[in-house]
Amino acid sequence: AVVSTQSTGDLVHRRNTHQSSLAKVKKVYFFWASRSQKQFEWLLDILGKCEREDTKGILDNHIFITRFYDKSDLRTTILYICERQFQGVSNRSMFTGLKAITHFGRPNFDKIFEDLQQTHEDVRKFGVFVCGPPAMSDSVKESCSKITGKQTFVAYAENF
């Protein structure tokens, strides 16, 4: 789910302190997409705090740097290989210093939601919260509507 940083911190805190209103929350996937690393640097302290406070392991952060368009581009491939190697050794992103996984290119929500379906086969309903431009919200909603089977993905959007 894409949620605000304030609500992400609240979710982690409430889950850690066993507040009953979040008993059904098993995992929070936080995806942040921006054109460059500079556009999310202000967020690093907040995400780092959330990661440190997440004693139950419910938070899974993913950061997408979208200015890298094609994964077959040599520059992107080299960055990807270096990032994965560094993360494998240090359990941190070399770009952010966070546990959050750094991806290059735009998020493929069809693939992300398919992976979530397989990872959480016992979950019947996923809440997807997206905040961003209308085109991104439309893309996320379209990916949610493609999900078939026993699981549903319900999109909630806030556009700016």
Tab-separated table of C-alpha atoms in Angstrom:
chain	number	residue	atom	x	y	z
A	1	ALA	CA	0.000	0.000	0.000
A	2	VAL	CA	1.107	3.498	-0.602
A	3	VAL	CA	0.333	5.484	2.545
A	4	SER	CA	1.468	8.735	4.075
A	5	THR	CA	4.590	8.672	6.204
A	6	GLN	CA	2.647	9.864	9.249
A	7	SER	CA	0.141	7.025	8.961
A	8	THR	CA	2.973	4.537	8.297
A	9	GLY	CA	4.620	5.546	11.569
A	10	ASP	CA	1.271	5.360	13.327
A	11	LEU	CA	0.646	1.856	11.955
A	12	VAL	CA	4.035	0.635	13.149
A	13	HIS	CA	3.544	2.195	16.592
A	14	ARG	CA	-0.007	0.876	17.022
A	15	ARG	CA	0.922	-2.614	15.864
A	16	ASN	CA	3.938	-2.693	18.188
A	17	THR	CA	1.796	-1.639	21.151
A	18	HIS	CA	-0.969	-4.159	20.330
A	19	GLN	CA	-3.720	-1.609	19.781
A	20	SER	CA	-6.725	-3.698	18.750
A	21	SER	CA	-7.884	-1.498	15.857
A	22	LEU	CA	-4.970	-2.829	13.793
A	23	ALA	CA	-5.264	-6.493	14.672
A	24	LYS	CA	-5.997	-7.328	11.035
A	25	VAL	CA	-2.951	-5.491	9.662
A	26	LYS	CA	-0.340	-8.127	8.938
A	27	LYS	CA	1.995	-6.236	6.659
A	28	VAL	CA	2.410	-2.728	5.261
A	29	TYR	CA	4.145	-2.333	1.925
A	30	PHE	CA	5.230	1.265	1.397
A	31	PHE	CA	6.165	2.285	-2.158
A	32	TRP	CA	7.652	5.711	-2.801
A	33	ALA	CA	8.311	6.783	-6.384
A	34	SER	CA	10.198	9.911	-7.409
A	35	ARG	CA	12.308	11.010	-10.344
A	36	SER	CA	15.563	11.269	-8.417
A	37	GLN	CA	17.143	10.531	-5.070
A	38	LYS	CA	17.126	14.234	-4.163
A	39	GLN	CA	13.314	14.277	-4.294
A	40	PHE	CA	12.972	11.829	-1.413
A	41	GLU	CA	15.901	12.786	0.812
A	42	TRP	CA	13.549	14.661	3.166
A	43	LEU	CA	11.745	11.358	3.740
A	44	LEU	CA	14.794	9.316	4.789
A	45	ASP	CA	14.751	10.296	8.468
A	46	ILE	CA	11.061	9.464	8.760
A	47	LEU	CA	11.426	6.079	7.049
A	48	GLY	CA	14.535	5.323	9.099
A	49	LYS	CA	12.610	6.006	12.303
A	50	CYS	CA	9.767	3.754	11.133
A	51	GLU	CA	12.246	0.985	10.314
A	52	ARG	CA	13.886	1.247	13.747
A	53	GLU	CA	10.523	1.184	15.550
A	54	ASP	CA	9.180	-1.730	13.519
A	55	THR	CA	9.898	-4.492	16.034
A	56	LYS	CA	7.154	-6.756	14.592
A	57	GLY	CA	8.476	-6.680	11.024
A	58	ILE	CA	5.274	-5.387	9.451
A	59	LEU	CA	6.854	-2.610	7.367
A	60	ASP	CA	8.372	-3.321	3.953
A	61	ASN	CA	9.643	-0.148	2.231
A	62	HIS	CA	10.414	0.162	-1.475
A	63	ILE	CA	11.815	3.261	-3.133
A	64	PHE	CA	11.630	3.749	-6.900
A	65	ILE	CA	13.882	6.182	-8.750
A	66	THR	CA	11.918	6.657	-11.952
A	67	ARG	CA	14.348	8.635	-14.100
A	68	PHE	CA	15.965	5.320	-15.033
A	69	TYR	CA	13.592	4.234	-17.755
A	70	ASP	CA	14.845	0.933	-19.046
A	71	LYS	CA	16.314	-1.902	-17.009
A	72	SER	CA	18.271	-2.998	-20.089
A	73	ASP	CA	20.123	0.354	-20.160
A	74	LEU	CA	23.766	-0.273	-19.182
A	75	ARG	CA	23.858	2.542	-16.584
A	76	THR	CA	20.717	1.244	-14.899
A	77	THR	CA	22.027	-2.323	-14.991
A	78	ILE	CA	25.285	-1.320	-13.307
A	79	LEU	CA	23.440	0.671	-10.619
A	80	TYR	CA	21.074	-2.249	-10.071
A	81	ILE	CA	23.933	-4.754	-9.696
A	82	CYS	CA	25.840	-2.473	-7.298
A	83	GLU	CA	22.714	-1.788	-5.214
A	84	ARG	CA	21.805	-5.493	-4.929
A	85	GLN	CA	25.389	-6.440	-4.015
A	86	PHE	CA	25.646	-3.696	-1.392
A	87	GLN	CA	22.235	-4.575	0.023
A	88	GLY	CA	23.159	-8.255	0.187
A	89	VAL	CA	26.295	-7.502	2.167
A	90	SER	CA	25.088	-4.686	4.429
A	91	ASN	CA	21.294	-5.202	4.499
A	92	ARG	CA	21.035	-1.497	3.582
A	93	SER	CA	20.596	0.511	0.406
A	94	MET	CA	23.768	2.237	-0.770
A	95	PHE	CA	21.596	5.163	-1.912
A	96	THR	CA	19.505	5.717	1.212
A	97	GLY	CA	21.180	3.867	4.067
A	98	LEU	CA	17.787	2.277	4.783
A	99	LYS	CA	16.679	-1.341	4.778
A	100	ALA	CA	14.249	-0.180	2.091
A	101	ILE	CA	14.876	-1.700	-1.296
A	102	THR	CA	15.799	0.838	-3.976
A	103	HIS	CA	14.443	0.072	-7.449
A	104	PHE	CA	15.200	1.783	-10.751
A	105	GLY	CA	12.363	2.651	-13.102
A	106	ARG	CA	8.639	2.963	-12.563
A	107	PRO	CA	6.816	0.521	-10.302
A	108	ASN	CA	5.086	-2.284	-12.184
A	109	PHE	CA	1.961	-2.536	-10.055
A	110	ASP	CA	0.589	-5.514	-12.005
A	111	LYS	CA	3.693	-7.507	-11.027
A	112	ILE	CA	3.792	-6.099	-7.481
A	113	PHE	CA	0.166	-7.112	-6.846
A	114	GLU	CA	0.702	-10.565	-8.379
A	115	ASP	CA	3.679	-11.089	-6.054
A	116	LEU	CA	1.604	-9.959	-3.056
A	117	GLN	CA	-1.125	-12.422	-4.010
A	118	GLN	CA	1.378	-15.272	-3.984
A	119	THR	CA	3.133	-14.123	-0.814
A	120	HIS	CA	-0.125	-13.683	1.119
A	121	GLU	CA	-2.383	-16.421	-0.225
A	122	ASP	CA	-4.444	-16.372	2.992
A	123	VAL	CA	-5.343	-12.666	2.631
A	124	ARG	CA	-8.641	-12.044	0.868
A	125	LYS	CA	-8.668	-8.243	0.756
A	126	PHE	CA	-5.807	-5.813	0.229
A	127	GLY	CA	-6.210	-2.079	0.835
A	128	VAL	CA	-4.153	0.003	-1.571
A	129	PHE	CA	-3.708	3.667	-0.686
A	130	VAL	CA	-2.170	5.897	-3.329
A	131	CYS	CA	-1.304	9.574	-3.201
A	132	GLY	CA	0.001	11.329	-6.284
A	133	PRO	CA	-0.939	12.672	-9.677
A	134	PRO	CA	-4.146	11.375	-11.295
A	135	ALA	CA	-2.235	9.334	-13.903
A	136	MET	CA	-0.503	7.334	-11.167
A	137	SER	CA	-3.753	6.804	-9.275
A	138	ASP	CA	-5.423	5.606	-12.470
A	139	SER	CA	-2.556	3.184	-13.122
A	140	VAL	CA	-2.785	1.741	-9.603
A	141	LYS	CA	-6.583	1.449	-9.806
A	142	GLU	CA	-6.294	-0.317	-13.166
A	143	SER	CA	-3.809	-2.811	-11.721
A	144	CYS	CA	-6.159	-3.435	-8.781
A	145	SER	CA	-9.073	-4.127	-11.135
A	146	LYS	CA	-7.049	-6.755	-13.039
A	147	ILE	CA	-6.770	-8.981	-9.965
A	148	THR	CA	-8.923	-12.066	-10.297
A	149	GLY	CA	-9.702	-14.964	-8.035
A	150	LYS	CA	-10.479	-15.095	-4.346
A	151	GLN	CA	-8.428	-12.005	-3.514
A	152	THR	CA	-9.403	-8.385	-4.096
A	153	PHE	CA	-7.355	-5.215	-4.185
A	154	VAL	CA	-9.310	-2.091	-3.254
A	155	ALA	CA	-7.737	1.231	-4.267
A	156	TYR	CA	-8.173	4.463	-2.341
A	157	ALA	CA	-6.697	7.589	-3.957
A	158	GLU	CA	-5.719	11.103	-2.962
A	159	ASN	CA	-4.704	13.167	-5.983
A	160	PHE	CA	-2.751	16.394	-6.147
